Amino acid sequence: MDTSQIQTTNVSTVNNRTGLKSRNKVFKVLRTYPMILVGGLMVFTLLLIAIFAPLIATHNPITQYPTGISDIGAPKGPNSEFIFGADSIGRDVFSRVIYGTRVSLEVGIFASLISLFIGVTLGVVSGYFGKWVDMVIMRITDTMLAFPFLLFVIALVAVLKPSITNVFIAIGVLGWAMMTRIVRGEVLKVKELEYVQSAKALGASNFVIIFKEILPNVVAPVIVMGTLLVGQNIMLEAALSFLGIGIQPPTASWGNMLQDGMNTYQIAPWLIYLPGFALLWATLGFNLLGDGLRDWLDPTVGN
Amino acid sequence: MAAYLVRRILGAFIVLIGISIITFIIAYAVPGDPVRTVVGEKASPEVVEQVRHTMGLDRPVYVQYFSYLNRLAHGDLGFSYYNNQPVTHLISERFGATAVLALSGWAVEIIIGIPLGLLTAVYNRKITDYILSSLAIIGISLPTFWLGMWFIYNISYKMGILPIGGSGDIKNLILPSLTLGIVGAAYYQRLVKTSMLEVFSQDYIRTAHANGASSLRVTFRHGFRNGVIPAVTYAGMDIAFLMGGVVITETVFNYPGIGQLAMQSIQHLDVPVIMATVLLSAICVVVMNFIVDILYFLIDPRISIS
């Protein structure tokens, strides 16, 4: 991280001491980086939907309603009872999409936290201690990055047996490599700075230096990467569920809803619209938020 | 150059060993007894033990790993019990189809991504940039399988212009490669934009402007060649991305390639095939990265050893 970065962080801590100034600053950031505002609002709506799912949903997401199926056995399209139609076995599409938000966020956030934890730990250790430790960790990271990620996760989930927990564990445990690389790079830059060197000269232990001097400086890129990672992982969960090896029905997931739509789109095209739109909303929201945060926190990019 | 080459080869070799270890671990951890898959549920315990011994599955793990490595070195990827064929045969049958799909997907990425990157850099912070950059971020966020289904429903099913799936004709390739390429194009747009902006701020570009060269000439003759180099290095990473996308695209479009084979083998827990597809795609990534690094070194020797 360069010096301008460090200055920005200092400025923000100073401003935070006075409420008014910090509020002004928030407005200024949001005005300068509208992507943060738009992405943030999109993510916020998702959180609200996930929390209040039982209040928003009009039907039970896993009940098969006989009224959702027509006389010839085909799912009914959007009508007054099922506003976005019913799926191939008579469940309410709208309510399933609402409950699917919970699954997506759960997998997206927990998987990212796992990757974050592994990635930051390995990145800091690798960058800080250098030498053979760095050699070993970086070779492992290279190996992980060589695997086509989706195929790798598919293979692991297949081995673990699909369930919500196994899906986010598989995604999280395999997805740390990029984070490790980025954190290591940041640590290498910070490590040589004067104040770290002087802390060392004053006899501070490695532990203290890592937690007090190094970690605060990698927070910004980690937040950016973490935000983008949540979006990617939501997409990955949907892809796994779409392929039939992620979240299993009757639990509602946007991915397994789209799989249902894939088999019946000729007679029920509404099955692919709402879940796909929800998925796009989620990935777009996290991508916008992540990109906006990057523009704000890392002025060297994109100017 | 020689020292760099040796180090690079050594690095790639270590990664390949790592890949073989990881695929072996995954295969080893697969639930269910591979011997039972071969002999069936009704076989007597004696027969099971006999077969286990012939297959070498009663030996210690590390011995099994080395014999796996030995077989790999001889080009033996095992036998698919589900398809009742050697895995090498299954894979070589489908490898061409996937290579064609991945290449045309890559072409779509380049054809869309690089001009978009150039435009957004030239019109940086102008309305053109904002519109195109917004499109690019939507592109990155699009779920591949949703895009594919949307194409199938609207273009194949409703309009009937292109086939719904399958392979064999150039027409079968259009929708799958668009599906594969549109999502990835935005990555090239970003890379090209960032590096072009960096190039534009260099002294020699200012000099070219000061010497009276037209903007067009400066952009293409002086800027483009330097600005596009970073996009070249991404091609290596991109193979990993494309191989993942191939799994989804081939499944959606019922396209008979490696990705579809991988999905089928996972559904039937056909372990040798799962291992082979993962292994093969990872090897493609390593080889591609290696080639890109060497190319990069040849294009721009300053980069060298870092």
XYZ file of N, CA and C in Angstrom, chain A residues 51-265:
645
model
N -33.820 -11.225 5.888
C -34.232 -11.168 7.294
C -35.752 -11.293 7.420
N -36.470 -10.567 6.555
C -37.927 -10.531 6.691
C -38.632 -11.484 5.727
N -37.916 -12.505 5.266
C -38.496 -13.437 4.286
C -39.887 -13.951 4.674
N -40.090 -14.384 5.939
C -41.413 -14.923 6.287
C -42.524 -13.882 6.135
N -42.193 -12.587 6.325
C -43.212 -11.547 6.200
C -43.508 -11.215 4.741
N -42.475 -11.322 3.895
C -42.639 -10.927 2.498
C -43.279 -12.045 1.681
N -42.877 -13.277 1.962
C -43.366 -14.410 1.168
C -44.880 -14.535 1.307
N -45.532 -14.851 0.182
C -46.992 -14.976 0.205
C -47.435 -16.416 0.444
N -46.520 -17.349 0.196
C -46.847 -18.771 0.345
C -45.735 -19.463 1.119
N -46.009 -20.694 1.525
C -44.942 -21.522 2.071
C -44.057 -21.975 0.899
N -42.734 -21.762 1.003
C -41.892 -22.007 -0.175
C -41.777 -23.486 -0.569
N -42.068 -24.402 0.354
C -41.889 -25.803 -0.032
C -43.210 -26.565 -0.160
N -44.334 -25.887 0.065
C -45.616 -26.566 -0.097
C -45.976 -26.667 -1.579
N -46.478 -27.850 -1.978
C -46.910 -28.014 -3.371
C -48.413 -27.775 -3.429
N -48.799 -26.656 -4.045
C -50.216 -26.289 -4.078
C -50.894 -26.914 -5.294
N -51.991 -27.658 -5.064
C -52.723 -28.252 -6.200
C -53.235 -27.161 -7.146
N -53.510 -25.961 -6.579
C -54.030 -24.869 -7.424
C -52.951 -24.303 -8.337
N -51.674 -24.662 -8.108
C -50.595 -24.151 -8.947
C -50.433 -24.941 -10.238
N -51.120 -26.083 -10.300
C -50.993 -26.950 -11.480
C -52.318 -26.938 -12.247
N -52.227 -26.800 -13.564
C -53.447 -26.768 -14.373
C -54.004 -28.181 -14.553
N -55.179 -28.252 -15.200
C -55.849 -29.558 -15.364
C -54.991 -30.547 -16.141
N -54.171 -30.029 -17.099
C -53.361 -30.966 -17.882
C -52.008 -31.236 -17.222
N -51.820 -30.718 -15.998
C -50.596 -31.042 -15.259
C -49.452 -30.071 -15.475
N -49.716 -28.977 -16.206
C -48.652 -27.997 -16.429
C -48.698 -26.937 -15.337
N -47.534 -26.325 -14.991
C -47.554 -25.265 -13.980
C -48.323 -24.043 -14.480
N -49.015 -23.370 -13.556
C -49.784 -22.181 -13.949
C -48.892 -20.953 -13.984
N -49.120 -20.100 -14.947
C -48.356 -18.862 -15.086
C -48.768 -17.840 -14.050
N -48.152 -16.648 -14.110
C -48.496 -15.609 -13.152
C -50.003 -15.340 -13.115
N -50.593 -15.332 -11.932
C -52.021 -15.036 -11.766
C -52.219 -14.392 -10.407
N -53.471 -14.165 -10.025
C -53.701 -13.421 -8.783
C -53.239 -14.213 -7.550
N -53.254 -15.527 -7.630
C -52.820 -16.309 -6.470
C -51.293 -16.425 -6.429
N -50.707 -16.761 -7.577
C -49.249 -16.868 -7.650
C -48.735 -15.751 -8.554
N -48.246 -14.652 -7.927
C -47.970 -13.461 -8.746
C -46.880 -13.684 -9.782
N -45.924 -14.578 -9.505
C -44.910 -14.866 -10.523
C -45.049 -16.298 -11.033
N -46.218 -16.853 -10.874
C -46.467 -18.205 -11.378
C -46.079 -19.271 -10.380
N -46.323 -20.522 -10.786
C -45.977 -21.665 -9.953
C -44.935 -22.500 -10.682
N -44.174 -23.313 -9.927
C -43.153 -24.130 -10.597
C -43.731 -25.488 -11.011
N -42.879 -26.379 -11.502
C -43.383 -27.588 -12.167
C -44.155 -28.509 -11.224
N -43.989 -28.349 -9.894
C -44.806 -29.171 -9.007
C -45.712 -28.305 -8.117
N -46.035 -27.100 -8.591
C -47.060 -26.295 -7.942
C -46.600 -25.450 -6.767
N -45.285 -25.197 -6.633
C -44.835 -24.327 -5.553
C -44.802 -22.888 -6.061
N -44.937 -21.930 -5.128
C -45.007 -20.522 -5.503
C -43.613 -19.977 -5.825
N -43.430 -19.515 -7.057
C -42.115 -19.045 -7.503
C -41.647 -17.845 -6.678
N -42.549 -16.877 -6.456
C -42.170 -15.668 -5.723
C -41.638 -16.000 -4.320
N -42.378 -16.829 -3.586
C -41.967 -17.147 -2.220
C -40.656 -17.928 -2.203
N -40.462 -18.766 -3.222
C -39.209 -19.530 -3.272
C -38.018 -18.614 -3.553
N -38.235 -17.619 -4.408
C -37.148 -16.673 -4.677
C -36.814 -15.888 -3.405
N -37.856 -15.484 -2.662
C -37.632 -14.744 -1.422
C -36.830 -15.584 -0.425
N -37.227 -16.826 -0.239
C -36.488 -17.688 0.689
C -35.111 -18.068 0.139
N -35.004 -18.116 -1.192
C -33.709 -18.421 -1.817
C -32.651 -17.378 -1.464
N -33.100 -16.140 -1.197
C -32.173 -15.081 -0.809
C -31.381 -15.499 0.431
N -32.067 -16.149 1.359
C -31.390 -16.582 2.587
C -30.265 -17.553 2.279
N -30.587 -18.552 1.446
C -29.580 -19.556 1.097
C -28.392 -18.893 0.411
N -28.679 -18.014 -0.557
C -27.600 -17.372 -1.313
C -26.685 -16.569 -0.404
N -27.289 -15.750 0.460
C -26.466 -14.916 1.333
C -25.689 -15.774 2.323
N -26.360 -16.796 2.842
C -25.704 -17.666 3.812
C -24.449 -18.299 3.198
N -24.637 -18.933 2.034
C -23.494 -19.568 1.380
C -22.458 -18.520 0.985
N -22.921 -17.425 0.367
C -21.990 -16.399 -0.104
C -21.156 -15.832 1.020
N -21.790 -15.493 2.137
C -21.067 -14.839 3.226
C -20.183 -15.821 3.989
N -20.730 -16.975 4.360
C -19.916 -17.917 5.136
C -18.726 -18.439 4.323
N -18.968 -18.771 3.053
C -17.859 -19.254 2.212
C -16.776 -18.188 2.128
N -17.195 -16.925 1.964
C -16.205 -15.859 1.838
C -15.430 -15.675 3.139
N -16.128 -15.822 4.277
C -15.423 -15.678 5.556
C -14.358 -16.759 5.713
N -14.696 -17.978 5.305
C -13.699 -19.056 5.389
C -12.489 -18.726 4.512
N -12.766 -18.343 3.253
C -11.661 -18.004 2.341
C -10.838 -16.843 2.879
N -11.551 -15.868 3.441
C -10.896 -14.691 3.982
C -9.943 -15.068 5.101
N -10.432 -15.902 5.997
C -9.616 -16.308 7.147
C -8.361 -17.040 6.677
N -8.557 -18.051 5.809
C -7.402 -18.815 5.323
C -6.478 -17.909 4.510
N -7.085 -17.122 3.613
C -6.288 -16.290 2.710
C -5.452 -15.250 3.438
N -6.064 -14.562 4.406
C -5.333 -13.523 5.131
C -4.227 -14.162 5.979
N -4.556 -15.249 6.679
C -3.545 -15.910 7.506
C -2.340 -16.327 6.663
N -2.608 -17.061 5.592
C -1.493 -17.539 4.766
C -0.745 -16.375 4.112
N -1.495 -15.358 3.654
C -0.861 -14.218 2.992
C 0.060 -13.463 3.932
N -0.402 -13.232 5.160
C 0.410 -12.505 6.131
C 1.645 -13.321 6.507
N 1.427 -14.601 6.807
C 2.558 -15.465 7.184
C 3.580 -15.517 6.044
N 3.066 -15.714 4.840
C 3.938 -15.834 3.678
C 4.738 -14.554 3.443
N 4.045 -13.419 3.453
C 4.711 -12.154 3.178
C 5.627 -11.727 4.305
N 5.208 -11.954 5.552
C 5.973 -11.452 6.688
C 7.229 -12.288 6.947
N 7.073 -13.618 6.919
C 8.223 -14.449 7.265
C 9.130 -14.727 6.078
N 8.589 -14.645 4.848
C 9.440 -14.799 3.667
C 10.147 -16.132 3.590
N 11.292 -16.129 2.899
C 12.164 -17.303 2.763
C 11.411 -18.569 2.386
N 11.735 -19.698 3.042
C 11.156 -20.983 2.610
C 9.661 -21.050 2.920
N 9.228 -20.365 3.994
C 7.790 -20.352 4.316
C 7.027 -19.771 3.134
N 7.525 -18.646 2.635
C 6.922 -17.967 1.491
C 6.942 -18.893 0.275
N 8.093 -19.520 0.049
C 8.252 -20.443 -1.078
C 7.149 -21.514 -1.066
N 7.031 -22.187 0.094
C 6.074 -23.287 0.201
C 4.645 -22.790 -0.007
N 4.278 -21.705 0.722
C 2.896 -21.215 0.625
C 2.585 -20.742 -0.798
N 3.532 -20.067 -1.423
C 3.249 -19.571 -2.773
C 3.116 -20.705 -3.785
N 3.901 -21.785 -3.609
C 3.751 -22.913 -4.543
C 2.369 -23.562 -4.373
N 1.924 -23.674 -3.101
C 0.586 -24.238 -2.873
C -0.467 -23.331 -3.497
N -0.275 -22.012 -3.324
C -1.226 -21.056 -3.901
C -1.274 -21.188 -5.427
N -0.098 -21.286 -6.049
C -0.045 -21.463 -7.510
C -0.826 -22.702 -7.933
N -0.634 -23.780 -7.155
C -1.318 -25.028 -7.480
C -2.830 -24.836 -7.404
N -3.290 -24.181 -6.326
C -4.729 -23.961 -6.175
C -5.281 -23.123 -7.327
N -4.498 -22.131 -7.742
C -4.970 -21.245 -8.810
C -4.984 -21.942 -10.169
N -4.230 -23.045 -10.284
C -4.183 -23.740 -11.569
C -5.458 -24.535 -11.821
N -6.180 -24.883 -10.744
C -7.403 -25.653 -10.946
C -8.528 -24.761 -11.455
N -9.228 -25.229 -12.489
C -10.432 -24.506 -12.876
C -11.380 -24.566 -11.683
N -11.633 -23.385 -11.093
C -12.268 -23.340 -9.790
C -13.599 -24.082 -9.739
N -14.446 -23.813 -10.733
C -15.778 -24.420 -10.718
C -15.692 -25.946 -10.724
N -14.836 -26.464 -11.598
C -14.688 -27.919 -11.720
C -14.167 -28.510 -10.409
N -13.246 -27.777 -9.794
C -12.634 -28.194 -8.542
C -13.694 -28.276 -7.433
N -14.510 -27.226 -7.334
C -15.557 -27.200 -6.313
C -16.575 -28.312 -6.579
N -16.925 -28.495 -7.863
C -17.874 -29.545 -8.212
C -17.361 -30.898 -7.725
N -16.087 -31.169 -8.005
C -15.508 -32.450 -7.601
C -15.557 -32.613 -6.083
N -15.228 -31.535 -5.360
C -15.208 -31.638 -3.897
C -16.613 -31.802 -3.319
N -17.577 -31.040 -3.844
C -18.948 -31.154 -3.327
C -19.483 -32.565 -3.602
N -19.147 -33.088 -4.779
C -19.597 -34.440 -5.110
C -19.059 -35.437 -4.090
N -17.819 -35.230 -3.667
C -17.206 -36.124 -2.689
C -17.859 -35.956 -1.316
N -18.162 -34.693 -0.951
C -18.680 -34.407 0.387
C -20.170 -34.704 0.539
N -20.898 -34.881 -0.542
C -22.360 -34.991 -0.554
C -22.962 -33.600 -0.381
N -23.829 -33.193 -1.327
C -24.363 -31.834 -1.305
C -25.244 -31.510 -0.099
N -24.972 -30.365 0.535
C -25.829 -29.797 1.584
C -25.366 -28.358 1.718
N -26.173 -27.499 2.353
C -25.788 -26.089 2.436
C -24.409 -25.944 3.070
N -24.214 -26.645 4.200
C -22.937 -26.527 4.904
C -21.780 -26.989 4.022
N -21.935 -28.167 3.389
C -20.838 -28.672 2.570
C -20.547 -27.768 1.386
N -21.605 -27.149 0.827
C -21.384 -26.257 -0.306
C -20.524 -25.073 0.128
N -20.877 -24.433 1.266
C -20.041 -23.273 1.600
C -18.672 -23.658 2.130
N -18.579 -24.841 2.754
C -17.247 -25.279 3.166
C -16.371 -25.526 1.935
N -16.916 -26.235 0.941
C -16.130 -26.535 -0.259
C -15.695 -25.252 -0.957
N -16.636 -24.321 -1.132
C -16.295 -23.080 -1.815
C -15.258 -22.299 -1.001
N -15.487 -22.238 0.316
C -14.595 -21.459 1.175
C -13.200 -22.045 1.260
N -13.128 -23.367 1.430
C -11.835 -24.010 1.626
C -10.984 -23.953 0.357
N -11.637 -23.906 -0.818
C -10.864 -23.895 -2.060
C -10.612 -22.486 -2.586
N -11.352 -21.490 -2.050
C -11.346 -20.178 -2.708
C -10.406 -19.137 -2.135
N -9.381 -19.526 -1.401
C -8.573 -18.529 -0.699
C -7.349 -18.051 -1.473
N -7.021 -18.727 -2.574
C -5.717 -18.515 -3.205
C -5.490 -17.061 -3.657
N -6.520 -16.480 -4.304
C -6.363 -15.120 -4.808
C -6.145 -14.152 -3.646
N -6.910 -14.365 -2.563
C -6.790 -13.520 -1.382
C -5.362 -13.603 -0.821
N -4.830 -14.817 -0.745
C -3.474 -14.997 -0.229
C -2.476 -14.180 -1.042
N -2.607 -14.262 -2.372
C -1.687 -13.540 -3.234
C -1.737 -12.043 -2.984
N -2.955 -11.510 -2.905
C -3.101 -10.067 -2.750
C -2.580 -9.600 -1.393
N -2.968 -10.337 -0.321
C -2.525 -9.951 1.018
C -1.002 -10.027 1.113
N -0.421 -11.082 0.542
C 1.036 -11.215 0.574
C 1.693 -10.005 -0.078
N 1.168 -9.603 -1.229
C 1.727 -8.445 -1.927
C 1.692 -7.196 -1.067
N 0.551 -6.993 -0.386
C 0.411 -5.810 0.477
C 1.395 -5.876 1.635
N 1.506 -7.073 2.233
C 2.414 -7.220 3.377
C 3.851 -6.925 2.957
N 4.233 -7.414 1.775
C 5.595 -7.167 1.298
C 5.861 -5.670 1.190
N 4.856 -4.897 0.763
C 5.034 -3.451 0.630
C 5.156 -2.794 1.998
N 4.265 -3.193 2.927
C 4.217 -2.549 4.245
C 5.433 -2.901 5.086
N 5.873 -4.158 4.956
C 6.927 -4.697 5.809
C 8.180 -3.829 5.835
N 8.507 -3.243 4.670
C 9.756 -2.483 4.583
C 9.598 -1.032 5.022
N 8.365 -0.609 5.310
C 8.166 0.793 5.694
C 8.852 1.086 7.033
N 9.199 2.373 7.216
C 10.020 2.752 8.367
C 9.390 2.406 9.706
N 8.088 2.660 9.822
C 7.516 2.477 11.157
C 7.485 1.000 11.576
N 7.387 0.111 10.581
C 7.447 -1.311 10.912
C 8.870 -1.684 11.320
N 9.816 -1.142 10.536
C 11.218 -1.408 10.849
C 11.582 -0.883 12.247
N 11.037 0.301 12.586
C 11.393 0.856 13.901
C 10.734 0.062 15.022
N 9.513 -0.435 14.782
C 8.878 -1.282 15.789
C 9.735 -2.523 16.033
N 10.286 -3.032 14.933
C 11.152 -4.199 15.028
C 12.399 -3.849 15.848
N 12.984 -2.700 15.527
C 14.211 -2.281 16.198
C 13.963 -2.071 17.691
N 12.727 -1.649 18.018
C 12.403 -1.427 19.428
C 12.127 -2.747 20.143
N 12.200 -3.837 19.426
C 12.099 -5.153 20.055
C 10.685 -5.693 20.150
N 9.753 -5.154 19.340
C 8.387 -5.695 19.354
C 8.400 -7.117 18.805
N 7.548 -7.978 19.365
C 7.519 -9.363 18.908
C 6.827 -9.438 17.551
N 7.082 -10.524 16.823
C 6.442 -10.721 15.521
C 4.936 -10.609 15.639
N 4.398 -11.215 16.708
C 2.963 -11.233 16.935
C 2.407 -9.801 16.999
N 3.077 -8.971 17.816
C 2.635 -7.585 17.984
C 2.755 -6.829 16.667
N 3.870 -7.009 15.967
C 4.059 -6.291 14.706
C 2.969 -6.690 13.713
N 2.698 -7.980 13.610
C 1.693 -8.439 12.645
C 0.329 -7.845 12.976
N -0.076 -7.910 14.256
C -1.427 -7.463 14.583
C -1.555 -5.951 14.654
N -0.499 -5.253 15.145
C -0.648 -3.812 15.321
C -0.170 -3.000 14.126
N 0.841 -3.492 13.420
C 1.413 -2.670 12.344
C 1.028 -3.167 10.952
N 0.995 -4.483 10.774
C 0.773 -5.018 9.423
C -0.719 -5.134 9.102
N -1.464 -5.828 9.949
C -2.865 -6.115 9.632
C -3.718 -4.877 9.320
N -3.596 -3.793 10.118
C -4.438 -2.628 9.802
C -4.225 -2.126 8.376
N -3.055 -2.393 7.817
C -2.779 -1.908 6.475
C -3.291 -2.799 5.365
N -3.669 -4.033 5.708
C -4.220 -4.884 4.651
C -5.746 -4.910 4.714
N -6.313 -4.186 5.681
C -7.771 -4.214 5.843
C -8.489 -3.742 4.578
N -8.015 -2.628 3.992
C -8.726 -2.073 2.834
C -8.817 -3.062 1.667
N -7.694 -3.597 1.168
C -7.818 -4.554 0.064
C -8.612 -5.796 0.444
N -8.550 -6.194 1.717
C -9.300 -7.370 2.129
C -10.805 -7.103 2.080
N -11.211 -5.894 2.490
C -12.635 -5.548 2.413
C -13.110 -5.566 0.962
N -12.306 -4.974 0.080
C -12.674 -4.938 -1.336
C -12.789 -6.358 -1.895
N -11.733 -7.152 -1.695
C -11.728 -8.523 -2.198
C -12.873 -9.333 -1.605
N -13.085 -9.141 -0.283
C -14.129 -9.893 0.408
C -15.502 -9.601 -0.174
N -15.767 -8.322 -0.460
C -17.067 -7.944 -1.027
C -17.263 -8.602 -2.394
N -16.222 -8.521 -3.239
C -16.330 -9.122 -4.565
C -16.499 -10.640 -4.457
N -15.814 -11.213 -3.457
C -15.858 -12.659 -3.255
C -17.276 -13.130 -2.914
N -18.003 -12.351 -2.092
C -19.370 -12.743 -1.739
C -20.208 -12.883 -3.009
N -20.081 -11.900 -3.909
C -20.814 -11.955 -5.172
C -20.456 -13.195 -5.975
N -19.154 -13.444 -6.093
C -18.706 -14.622 -6.847
C -19.230 -15.911 -6.242
N -19.206 -15.972 -4.905
C -19.625 -17.204 -4.251
C -21.128 -17.435 -4.358
N -21.896 -16.345 -4.377
C -23.341 -16.480 -4.593
C -23.576 -17.089 -5.980
N -22.827 -16.590 -6.958
C -22.925 -17.114 -8.319
C -22.533 -18.593 -8.362
N -21.477 -18.924 -7.650
C -20.964 -20.293 -7.640
C -21.981 -21.256 -7.032
N -22.599 -20.827 -5.925
C -23.619 -21.676 -5.296
C -24.757 -21.916 -6.274
N -25.180 -20.834 -6.959
C -26.273 -20.977 -7.920
C -25.869 -21.937 -9.036
N -24.617 -21.823 -9.506
C -24.151 -22.707 -10.577
C -24.168 -24.163 -10.112
N -23.678 -24.401 -8.895
C -23.665 -25.769 -8.360
C -25.085 -26.311 -8.248
N -25.989 -25.490 -7.704
C -27.368 -25.942 -7.528
C -28.028 -26.157 -8.886
N -27.679 -25.294 -9.857
C -28.211 -25.451 -11.204
C -27.766 -26.786 -11.799
N -26.523 -27.161 -11.534
C -25.999 -28.418 -12.064
C -26.494 -29.623 -11.264
N -27.260 -29.354 -10.190
C -27.851 -30.443 -9.420
C -26.967 -31.003 -8.326
N -25.825 -30.343 -8.029
C -24.979 -30.868 -6.967
C -24.788 -29.856 -5.848
N -25.629 -28.815 -5.827
C -25.522 -27.837 -4.744
C -26.649 -28.053 -3.757
N -27.441 -26.988 -3.535
C -28.568 -27.063 -2.615
C -29.651 -27.949 -3.237
N -30.123 -28.916 -2.475
C -31.083 -29.881 -3.015
C -32.523 -29.447 -2.723
N -33.436 -29.602 -3.704
C -34.849 -29.375 -3.430
C -35.299 -30.331 -2.321
N -36.293 -29.989 -1.508
C -37.199 -28.852 -1.671
C -36.647 -27.504 -1.199
N -35.476 -27.481 -0.534
C -34.940 -26.180 -0.137
C -34.814 -25.281 -1.360
N -35.294 -24.049 -1.247
C -35.293 -23.157 -2.394
C -33.936 -22.505 -2.574
N -33.391 -22.615 -3.769
C -32.179 -21.890 -4.128
C -32.399 -21.384 -5.547
N -31.883 -20.188 -5.839
C -32.094 -19.625 -7.186
C -31.575 -20.593 -8.234
N -30.458 -21.250 -7.924
C -29.856 -22.184 -8.877
C -30.741 -23.381 -9.159
N -31.289 -24.016 -8.102
C -32.116 -25.198 -8.391
C -33.466 -24.812 -8.986
N -33.915 -23.555 -8.745
C -35.123 -23.082 -9.422
C -34.866 -22.946 -10.921
N -33.673 -22.447 -11.262
C -33.337 -22.294 -12.677
C -33.193 -23.655 -13.357
N -32.734 -24.630 -12.587
C -32.640 -25.983 -13.143
C -34.040 -26.492 -13.498
N -34.985 -26.243 -12.587
C -36.379 -26.611 -12.844
C -36.869 -25.905 -14.107
N -36.494 -24.618 -14.233
C -36.895 -23.842 -15.398
C -36.286 -24.370 -16.688
N -35.054 -24.854 -16.579
C -34.346 -25.395 -17.747
C -35.123 -26.564 -18.361
N -35.783 -27.344 -17.493
C -36.495 -28.515 -18.004
C -37.884 -28.190 -18.528
N -38.434 -27.032 -18.109
C -39.826 -26.756 -18.479
C -40.017 -25.395 -19.133
N -38.903 -24.775 -19.617
C -39.047 -23.399 -20.104
C -39.987 -23.302 -21.307
